[in-house]
PDB file of C-alpha atoms in Angstrom:
ATOM      1  CA  UNK A  29      29.105  44.402  -8.384  1.00  0.00           C
ATOM      2  CA  UNK A  30      32.368  43.417  -6.776  1.00  0.00           C
ATOM      3  CA  UNK A  31      35.661  44.709  -5.424  1.00  0.00           C
ATOM      4  CA  UNK A  32      38.678  42.620  -6.333  1.00  0.00           C
ATOM      5  CA  UNK A  33      42.365  42.745  -5.385  1.00  0.00           C
ATOM      6  CA  UNK A  34      44.528  42.099  -8.444  1.00  0.00           C
ATOM      7  CA  UNK A  35      48.285  41.626  -8.628  1.00  0.00           C
ATOM      8  CA  UNK A  36      50.088  44.508 -10.297  1.00  0.00           C
ATOM      9  CA  UNK A  37      53.102  44.090 -12.561  1.00  0.00           C
ATOM     10  CA  UNK A  38      56.408  43.610 -10.800  1.00  0.00           C
ATOM     11  CA  UNK A  39      55.340  40.773  -8.527  1.00  0.00           C
ATOM     12  CA  UNK A  40      58.285  38.859  -7.080  1.00  0.00           C
ATOM     13  CA  UNK A  41      59.260  36.965  -3.975  1.00  0.00           C
ATOM     14  CA  UNK A  42      60.113  40.193  -2.165  1.00  0.00           C
ATOM     15  CA  UNK A  43      57.531  42.531  -3.739  1.00  0.00           C
ATOM     16  CA  UNK A  44      53.779  42.166  -4.083  1.00  0.00           C
ATOM     17  CA  UNK A  45      52.238  45.362  -5.560  1.00  0.00           C
ATOM     18  CA  UNK A  46      48.449  45.046  -5.712  1.00  0.00           C
ATOM     19  CA  UNK A  47      45.663  46.984  -7.432  1.00  0.00           C
ATOM     20  CA  UNK A  48      42.131  47.229  -6.076  1.00  0.00           C
ATOM     21  CA  UNK A  49      39.494  46.982  -8.851  1.00  0.00           C
ATOM     22  CA  UNK A  50      35.851  48.112  -8.543  1.00  0.00           C
ATOM     23  CA  UNK A  51      33.206  46.509 -10.787  1.00  0.00           C
ATOM     24  CA  UNK A  52      29.535  47.444 -11.278  1.00  0.00           C
ATOM     25  CA  UNK A  53      26.638  46.539 -13.550  1.00  0.00           C
ATOM     26  CA  UNK A  54      25.020  49.349 -15.499  1.00  0.00           C
ATOM     27  CA  UNK A  55      21.257  49.835 -15.755  1.00  0.00           C
ATOM     28  CA  UNK A  56      19.613  47.375 -18.163  1.00  0.00           C
ATOM     29  CA  UNK A  57      22.293  44.690 -17.857  1.00  0.00           C
ATOM     30  CA  UNK A  58      20.909  41.179 -17.336  1.00  0.00           C
ATOM     31  CA  UNK A  59      21.453  39.435 -13.961  1.00  0.00           C
ATOM     32  CA  UNK A  60      23.763  36.860 -15.507  1.00  0.00           C
ATOM     33  CA  UNK A  61      26.034  39.352 -17.258  1.00  0.00           C
ATOM     34  CA  UNK A  62      29.530  39.977 -15.954  1.00  0.00           C
ATOM     35  CA  UNK A  63      30.145  43.274 -14.108  1.00  0.00           C
ATOM     36  CA  UNK A  64      32.285  45.934 -15.799  1.00  0.00           C
ATOM     37  CA  UNK A  65      35.501  47.369 -14.410  1.00  0.00           C
ATOM     38  CA  UNK A  66      34.738  51.026 -13.546  1.00  0.00           C
ATOM     39  CA  UNK A  67      37.585  52.150 -11.291  1.00  0.00           C
ATOM     40  CA  UNK A  68      41.052  50.959 -10.263  1.00  0.00           C
ATOM     41  CA  UNK A  69      42.998  52.087  -7.201  1.00  0.00           C
ATOM     42  CA  UNK A  70      46.528  51.328  -8.369  1.00  0.00           C
ATOM     43  CA  UNK A  71      49.397  50.108  -6.216  1.00  0.00           C
ATOM     44  CA  UNK A  72      51.126  53.452  -6.880  1.00  0.00           C
ATOM     45  CA  UNK A  73      48.227  55.307  -5.203  1.00  0.00           C
ATOM     46  CA  UNK A  74      46.814  56.671  -8.472  1.00  0.00           C
ATOM     47  CA  UNK A  75      43.060  56.386  -9.069  1.00  0.00           C
ATOM     48  CA  UNK A  76      42.062  55.366 -12.604  1.00  0.00           C
ATOM     49  CA  UNK A  77      38.501  55.662 -13.966  1.00  0.00           C
ATOM     50  CA  UNK A  78      37.724  53.241 -16.794  1.00  0.00           C
ATOM     51  CA  UNK A  79      34.603  55.181 -17.829  1.00  0.00           C
ATOM     52  CA  UNK A  80      32.322  57.911 -16.503  1.00  0.00           C
ATOM     53  CA  UNK A  81      33.036  61.222 -14.772  1.00  0.00           C
ATOM     54  CA  UNK A  82      34.274  62.168 -11.329  1.00  0.00           C
ATOM     55  CA  UNK A  83      31.311  63.942  -9.694  1.00  0.00           C
ATOM     56  CA  UNK A  84      31.954  66.068  -6.591  1.00  0.00           C
ATOM     57  CA  UNK A  85      29.135  67.295  -4.361  1.00  0.00           C
ATOM     58  CA  UNK A  86      28.456  71.005  -4.055  1.00  0.00           C
ATOM     59  CA  UNK A  87      30.735  72.709  -1.544  1.00  0.00           C
ATOM     60  CA  UNK A  88      33.590  70.261  -2.075  1.00  0.00           C
ATOM     61  CA  UNK A  89      36.445  70.039  -4.566  1.00  0.00           C
ATOM     62  CA  UNK A  90      40.039  68.997  -5.137  1.00  0.00           C
ATOM     63  CA  UNK A  91      42.228  70.267  -2.301  1.00  0.00           C
ATOM     64  CA  UNK A  92      45.861  71.108  -3.123  1.00  0.00           C
ATOM     65  CA  UNK A  93      46.672  72.076   0.457  1.00  0.00           C
ATOM     66  CA  UNK A  94      50.126  70.443   0.373  1.00  0.00           C
ATOM     67  CA  UNK A  95      51.229  72.440  -2.660  1.00  0.00           C
ATOM     68  CA  UNK A  96      50.818  76.032  -1.482  1.00  0.00           C
ATOM     69  CA  UNK A  97      54.066  77.996  -1.638  1.00  0.00           C
ATOM     70  CA  UNK A  98      52.896  81.599  -1.907  1.00  0.00           C
ATOM     71  CA  UNK A  99      52.086  84.096   0.822  1.00  0.00           C
ATOM     72  CA  UNK A 100      48.614  85.012   2.112  1.00  0.00           C
ATOM     73  CA  UNK A 101      47.033  81.919   0.535  1.00  0.00           C
ATOM     74  CA  UNK A 102      43.252  82.079   0.916  1.00  0.00           C
ATOM     75  CA  UNK A 103      42.366  78.728  -0.686  1.00  0.00           C
ATOM     76  CA  UNK A 104      43.927  75.685  -2.335  1.00  0.00           C
ATOM     77  CA  UNK A 105      40.634  74.061  -3.267  1.00  0.00           C
ATOM     78  CA  UNK A 106      39.464  73.763  -6.874  1.00  0.00           C
ATOM     79  CA  UNK A 107      35.722  73.602  -6.294  1.00  0.00           C
ATOM     80  CA  UNK A 108      34.077  74.712  -9.532  1.00  0.00           C
ATOM     81  CA  UNK A 109      34.273  74.315 -13.311  1.00  0.00           C
ATOM     82  CA  UNK A 110      31.540  75.549 -15.603  1.00  0.00           C
ATOM     83  CA  UNK A 111      31.002  76.418 -19.259  1.00  0.00           C
ATOM     84  CA  UNK A 112      27.983  78.262 -20.620  1.00  0.00           C
ATOM     85  CA  UNK A 113      26.509  81.123 -22.604  1.00  0.00           C
ATOM     86  CA  UNK A 114      25.396  84.660 -21.794  1.00  0.00           C
ATOM     87  CA  UNK A 115      23.586  87.376 -23.726  1.00  0.00           C
ATOM     88  CA  UNK A 116      25.146  90.866 -23.972  1.00  0.00           C
ATOM     89  CA  UNK A 117      22.523  93.516 -23.268  1.00  0.00           C
ATOM     90  CA  UNK A 118      23.418  97.138 -24.154  1.00  0.00           C
ATOM     91  CA  UNK A 119      21.468  99.781 -22.245  1.00  0.00           C
ATOM     92  CA  UNK A 120      21.628 103.551 -21.879  1.00  0.00           C
ATOM     93  CA  UNK A 121      21.484 105.794 -18.839  1.00  0.00           C
ATOM     94  CA  UNK A 122      17.978 107.079 -19.544  1.00  0.00           C
ATOM     95  CA  UNK A 123      16.545 103.561 -19.269  1.00  0.00           C
ATOM     96  CA  UNK A 124      18.822 101.301 -17.212  1.00  0.00           C
ATOM     97  CA  UNK A 125      15.939  99.211 -15.902  1.00  0.00           C
ATOM     98  CA  UNK A 126      14.692  98.261 -19.375  1.00  0.00           C
ATOM     99  CA  UNK A 127      16.157  94.935 -20.454  1.00  0.00           C
ATOM    100  CA  UNK A 128      16.734  94.322 -24.177  1.00  0.00           C
ATOM    101  CA  UNK A 129      15.884  97.912 -25.051  1.00  0.00           C
ATOM    102  CA  UNK A 130      18.105  97.925 -28.165  1.00  0.00           C
ATOM    103  CA  UNK A 131      17.647  95.934 -31.369  1.00  0.00           C
ATOM    104  CA  UNK A 132      20.321  93.562 -32.671  1.00  0.00           C
ATOM    105  CA  UNK A 133      21.199  91.889 -35.932  1.00  0.00           C
ATOM    106  CA  UNK A 134      22.958  89.237 -33.871  1.00  0.00           C
ATOM    107  CA  UNK A 135      24.456  88.720 -30.402  1.00  0.00           C
ATOM    108  CA  UNK A 136      25.956  85.881 -28.415  1.00  0.00           C
ATOM    109  CA  UNK A 137      28.349  85.266 -25.556  1.00  0.00           C
ATOM    110  CA  UNK A 138      30.259  82.400 -23.946  1.00  0.00           C
ATOM    111  CA  UNK A 139      32.000  81.966 -20.609  1.00  0.00           C
ATOM    112  CA  UNK A 140      34.197  79.520 -18.703  1.00  0.00           C
ATOM    113  CA  UNK A 141      34.440  79.538 -14.910  1.00  0.00           C
ATOM    114  CA  UNK A 142      37.369  77.793 -13.217  1.00  0.00           C
ATOM    115  CA  UNK A 143      37.346  78.184  -9.459  1.00  0.00           C
ATOM    116  CA  UNK A 144      36.705  81.890  -8.845  1.00  0.00           C
ATOM    117  CA  UNK A 145      37.980  83.062 -12.259  1.00  0.00           C
ATOM    118  CA  UNK A 146      35.439  83.808 -15.007  1.00  0.00           C
ATOM    119  CA  UNK A 147      36.594  84.276 -18.618  1.00  0.00           C
ATOM    120  CA  UNK A 148      34.024  85.859 -20.947  1.00  0.00           C
ATOM    121  CA  UNK A 149      33.736  86.658 -24.621  1.00  0.00           C
ATOM    122  CA  UNK A 150      30.885  88.079 -26.678  1.00  0.00           C
ATOM    123  CA  UNK A 151      30.065  89.436 -30.107  1.00  0.00           C
ATOM    124  CA  UNK A 152      27.062  91.530 -31.112  1.00  0.00           C
ATOM    125  CA  UNK A 153      25.800  93.819 -33.837  1.00  0.00           C
ATOM    126  CA  UNK A 154      23.366  96.603 -32.911  1.00  0.00           C
ATOM    127  CA  UNK A 155      20.755  97.449 -35.519  1.00  0.00           C
ATOM    128  CA  UNK A 156      19.074 100.240 -33.510  1.00  0.00           C
ATOM    129  CA  UNK A 157      19.392 101.956 -30.105  1.00  0.00           C
ATOM    130  CA  UNK A 158      15.638 102.736 -30.319  1.00  0.00           C
ATOM    131  CA  UNK A 159      15.884 106.389 -29.200  1.00  0.00           C
ATOM    132  CA  UNK A 160      17.707 105.544 -25.954  1.00  0.00           C
ATOM    133  CA  UNK A 161      20.321 108.067 -24.846  1.00  0.00           C
ATOM    134  CA  UNK A 162      23.057 108.822 -22.359  1.00  0.00           C
ATOM    135  CA  UNK A 163      26.033 106.829 -21.165  1.00  0.00           C
ATOM    136  CA  UNK A 164      26.318 103.298 -22.509  1.00  0.00           C
ATOM    137  CA  UNK A 165      26.131 100.285 -20.142  1.00  0.00           C
ATOM    138  CA  UNK A 166      26.500  96.556 -20.621  1.00  0.00           C
ATOM    139  CA  UNK A 167      24.307  94.071 -18.738  1.00  0.00           C
ATOM    140  CA  UNK A 168      23.975  90.296 -18.861  1.00  0.00           C
ATOM    141  CA  UNK A 169      27.366  89.113 -17.608  1.00  0.00           C
ATOM    142  CA  UNK A 170      27.067  85.544 -16.244  1.00  0.00           C
ATOM    143  CA  UNK A 171      28.425  86.362 -12.753  1.00  0.00           C
ATOM    144  CA  UNK A 172      28.932  89.467 -10.647  1.00  0.00           C
ATOM    145  CA  UNK A 173      32.596  90.221  -9.802  1.00  0.00           C
ATOM    146  CA  UNK A 174      33.699  90.120  -6.183  1.00  0.00           C
ATOM    147  CA  UNK A 175      32.553  93.104  -4.153  1.00  0.00           C
ATOM    148  CA  UNK A 176      35.039  95.973  -4.101  1.00  0.00           C
ATOM    149  CA  UNK A 177      36.646  95.061  -7.437  1.00  0.00           C
ATOM    150  CA  UNK A 178      36.303  96.922 -10.749  1.00  0.00           C
ATOM    151  CA  UNK A 179      37.576  94.591 -13.488  1.00  0.00           C
ATOM    152  CA  UNK A 180      38.128  95.976 -16.983  1.00  0.00           C
ATOM    153  CA  UNK A 181      37.155  94.024 -20.129  1.00  0.00           C
ATOM    154  CA  UNK A 182      38.392  94.718 -23.668  1.00  0.00           C
ATOM    155  CA  UNK A 183      35.726  96.246 -25.928  1.00  0.00           C
ATOM    156  CA  UNK A 184      36.555  96.712 -29.613  1.00  0.00           C
ATOM    157  CA  UNK A 185      34.797  96.747 -32.967  1.00  0.00           C
ATOM    158  CA  UNK A 186      33.462  98.750 -35.896  1.00  0.00           C
ATOM    159  CA  UNK A 187      30.547 100.437 -34.125  1.00  0.00           C
ATOM    160  CA  UNK A 188      32.380 103.375 -32.515  1.00  0.00           C
ATOM    161  CA  UNK A 189      32.195 106.916 -33.871  1.00  0.00           C
ATOM    162  CA  UNK A 190      34.366 109.430 -32.013  1.00  0.00           C
ATOM    163  CA  UNK A 191      34.554 111.882 -34.898  1.00  0.00           C
ATOM    164  CA  UNK A 192      37.937 113.585 -35.231  1.00  0.00           C
ATOM    165  CA  UNK A 193      38.869 112.886 -31.611  1.00  0.00           C
ATOM    166  CA  UNK A 194      41.931 110.762 -31.114  1.00  0.00           C
ATOM    167  CA  UNK A 195      41.404 107.977 -28.634  1.00  0.00           C
ATOM    168  CA  UNK A 196      43.122 104.912 -27.306  1.00  0.00           C
ATOM    169  CA  UNK A 197      41.609 101.865 -25.699  1.00  0.00           C
ATOM    170  CA  UNK A 198      37.866 101.264 -25.479  1.00  0.00           C
ATOM    171  CA  UNK A 199      36.664  99.120 -22.618  1.00  0.00           C
ATOM    172  CA  UNK A 200      33.932  98.326 -20.117  1.00  0.00           C
ATOM    173  CA  UNK A 201      34.423  98.591 -16.347  1.00  0.00           C
ATOM    174  CA  UNK A 202      32.384  96.043 -14.399  1.00  0.00           C
ATOM    175  CA  UNK A 203      30.933  97.080 -11.058  1.00  0.00           C
ATOM    176  CA  UNK A 204      31.981  94.850  -8.164  1.00  0.00           C
ATOM    177  CA  UNK A 205      29.050  92.916  -6.715  1.00  0.00           C
ATOM    178  CA  UNK A 206      26.966  93.648  -9.822  1.00  0.00           C
ATOM    179  CA  UNK A 207      26.797  92.207 -13.345  1.00  0.00           C
ATOM    180  CA  UNK A 208      26.553  95.712 -14.818  1.00  0.00           C
ATOM    181  CA  UNK A 209      29.434  97.393 -16.687  1.00  0.00           C
ATOM    182  CA  UNK A 210      29.902 100.935 -17.972  1.00  0.00           C
ATOM    183  CA  UNK A 211      31.507 101.645 -21.352  1.00  0.00           C
ATOM    184  CA  UNK A 212      34.544 103.903 -21.512  1.00  0.00           C
ATOM    185  CA  UNK A 213      37.197 105.226 -23.877  1.00  0.00           C
ATOM    186  CA  UNK A 214      40.661 106.549 -23.115  1.00  0.00           C
ATOM    187  CA  UNK A 215      41.455 110.211 -23.798  1.00  0.00           C
ATOM    188  CA  UNK A 216      44.775 112.088 -23.362  1.00  0.00           C
ATOM    189  CA  UNK A 217      43.425 113.650 -20.154  1.00  0.00           C
ATOM    190  CA  UNK A 218      41.782 110.500 -18.756  1.00  0.00           C
ATOM    191  CA  UNK A 219      38.872 108.263 -19.652  1.00  0.00           C
ATOM    192  CA  UNK A 220      35.319 109.260 -20.549  1.00  0.00           C
ATOM    193  CA  UNK A 221      32.000 107.469 -20.793  1.00  0.00           C
ATOM    194  CA  UNK A 222      30.898 106.125 -24.158  1.00  0.00           C
ATOM    195  CA  UNK A 223      27.568 107.747 -25.028  1.00  0.00           C
ATOM    196  CA  UNK A 224      24.816 107.010 -27.537  1.00  0.00           C
ATOM    197  CA  UNK A 225      26.268 109.615 -29.940  1.00  0.00           C
ATOM    198  CA  UNK A 226      29.608 107.744 -30.033  1.00  0.00           C
ATOM    199  CA  UNK A 227      28.210 104.253 -30.344  1.00  0.00           C
ATOM    200  CA  UNK A 228      26.812 103.555 -33.792  1.00  0.00           C
ATOM    201  CA  UNK A 229      23.916 101.193 -34.477  1.00  0.00           C
ATOM    202  CA  UNK A 230      25.977  99.321 -37.046  1.00  0.00           C
ATOM    203  CA  UNK A 231      29.184  97.362 -36.935  1.00  0.00           C
ATOM    204  CA  UNK A 232      30.264  94.190 -35.170  1.00  0.00           C
ATOM    205  CA  UNK A 233      31.447  94.623 -31.563  1.00  0.00           C
ATOM    206  CA  UNK A 234      33.621  92.284 -29.490  1.00  0.00           C
ATOM    207  CA  UNK A 235      34.099  91.884 -25.745  1.00  0.00           C
ATOM    208  CA  UNK A 236      36.683  89.671 -24.053  1.00  0.00           C
ATOM    209  CA  UNK A 237      38.401  89.441 -20.677  1.00  0.00           C
ATOM    210  CA  UNK A 238      38.247  87.844 -17.253  1.00  0.00           C
ATOM    211  CA  UNK A 239      37.403  88.725 -13.654  1.00  0.00           C
ATOM    212  CA  UNK A 240      37.143  87.112 -10.232  1.00  0.00           C
ATOM    213  CA  UNK A 241      33.996  86.314  -8.269  1.00  0.00           C
TER     214      UNK A 241
END
């Protein structure tokens, strides 16, 4: 391994811009092999990685403290990025403690977390509610929203059956501090809970939205 100062372009009698290059040997490389350039601190102040990832320890991040221009700024630090999967789990009021109480033809979910913002999407197809009843709930979200918030996620699909009732948006309201959400539908006089009688055991359902943690 070595650190080497290297002349940058634009060298002249009155200007001497210089890069600082960092070389290492990877695992399995013979002792006589030349080290590989891994990182360059350029004369402009930019940091350039030739290969590999920038890994930041837990609790730290990229601080944009010089770029805040809003009011009541609580943080300028980007300290998390994560992608993953989650499994939507429909439950009913008579058995909220029973995980995976319904049967599915298929179900899957994905999420992306950037800082404190979580974006989720999911698709599932119920094949049976297995005699469960009452208001419909959704469990399994990858993170609980911040305490005191009640974020609303879009909830659409072919599995609803409201009879002759006219209705608007269908949605789930997530409980702050909990990864549990309650299903709802908009009526002319306000919103009501989605119940087992209005949620068919057939048809593909979709959930999408974001919230803060």
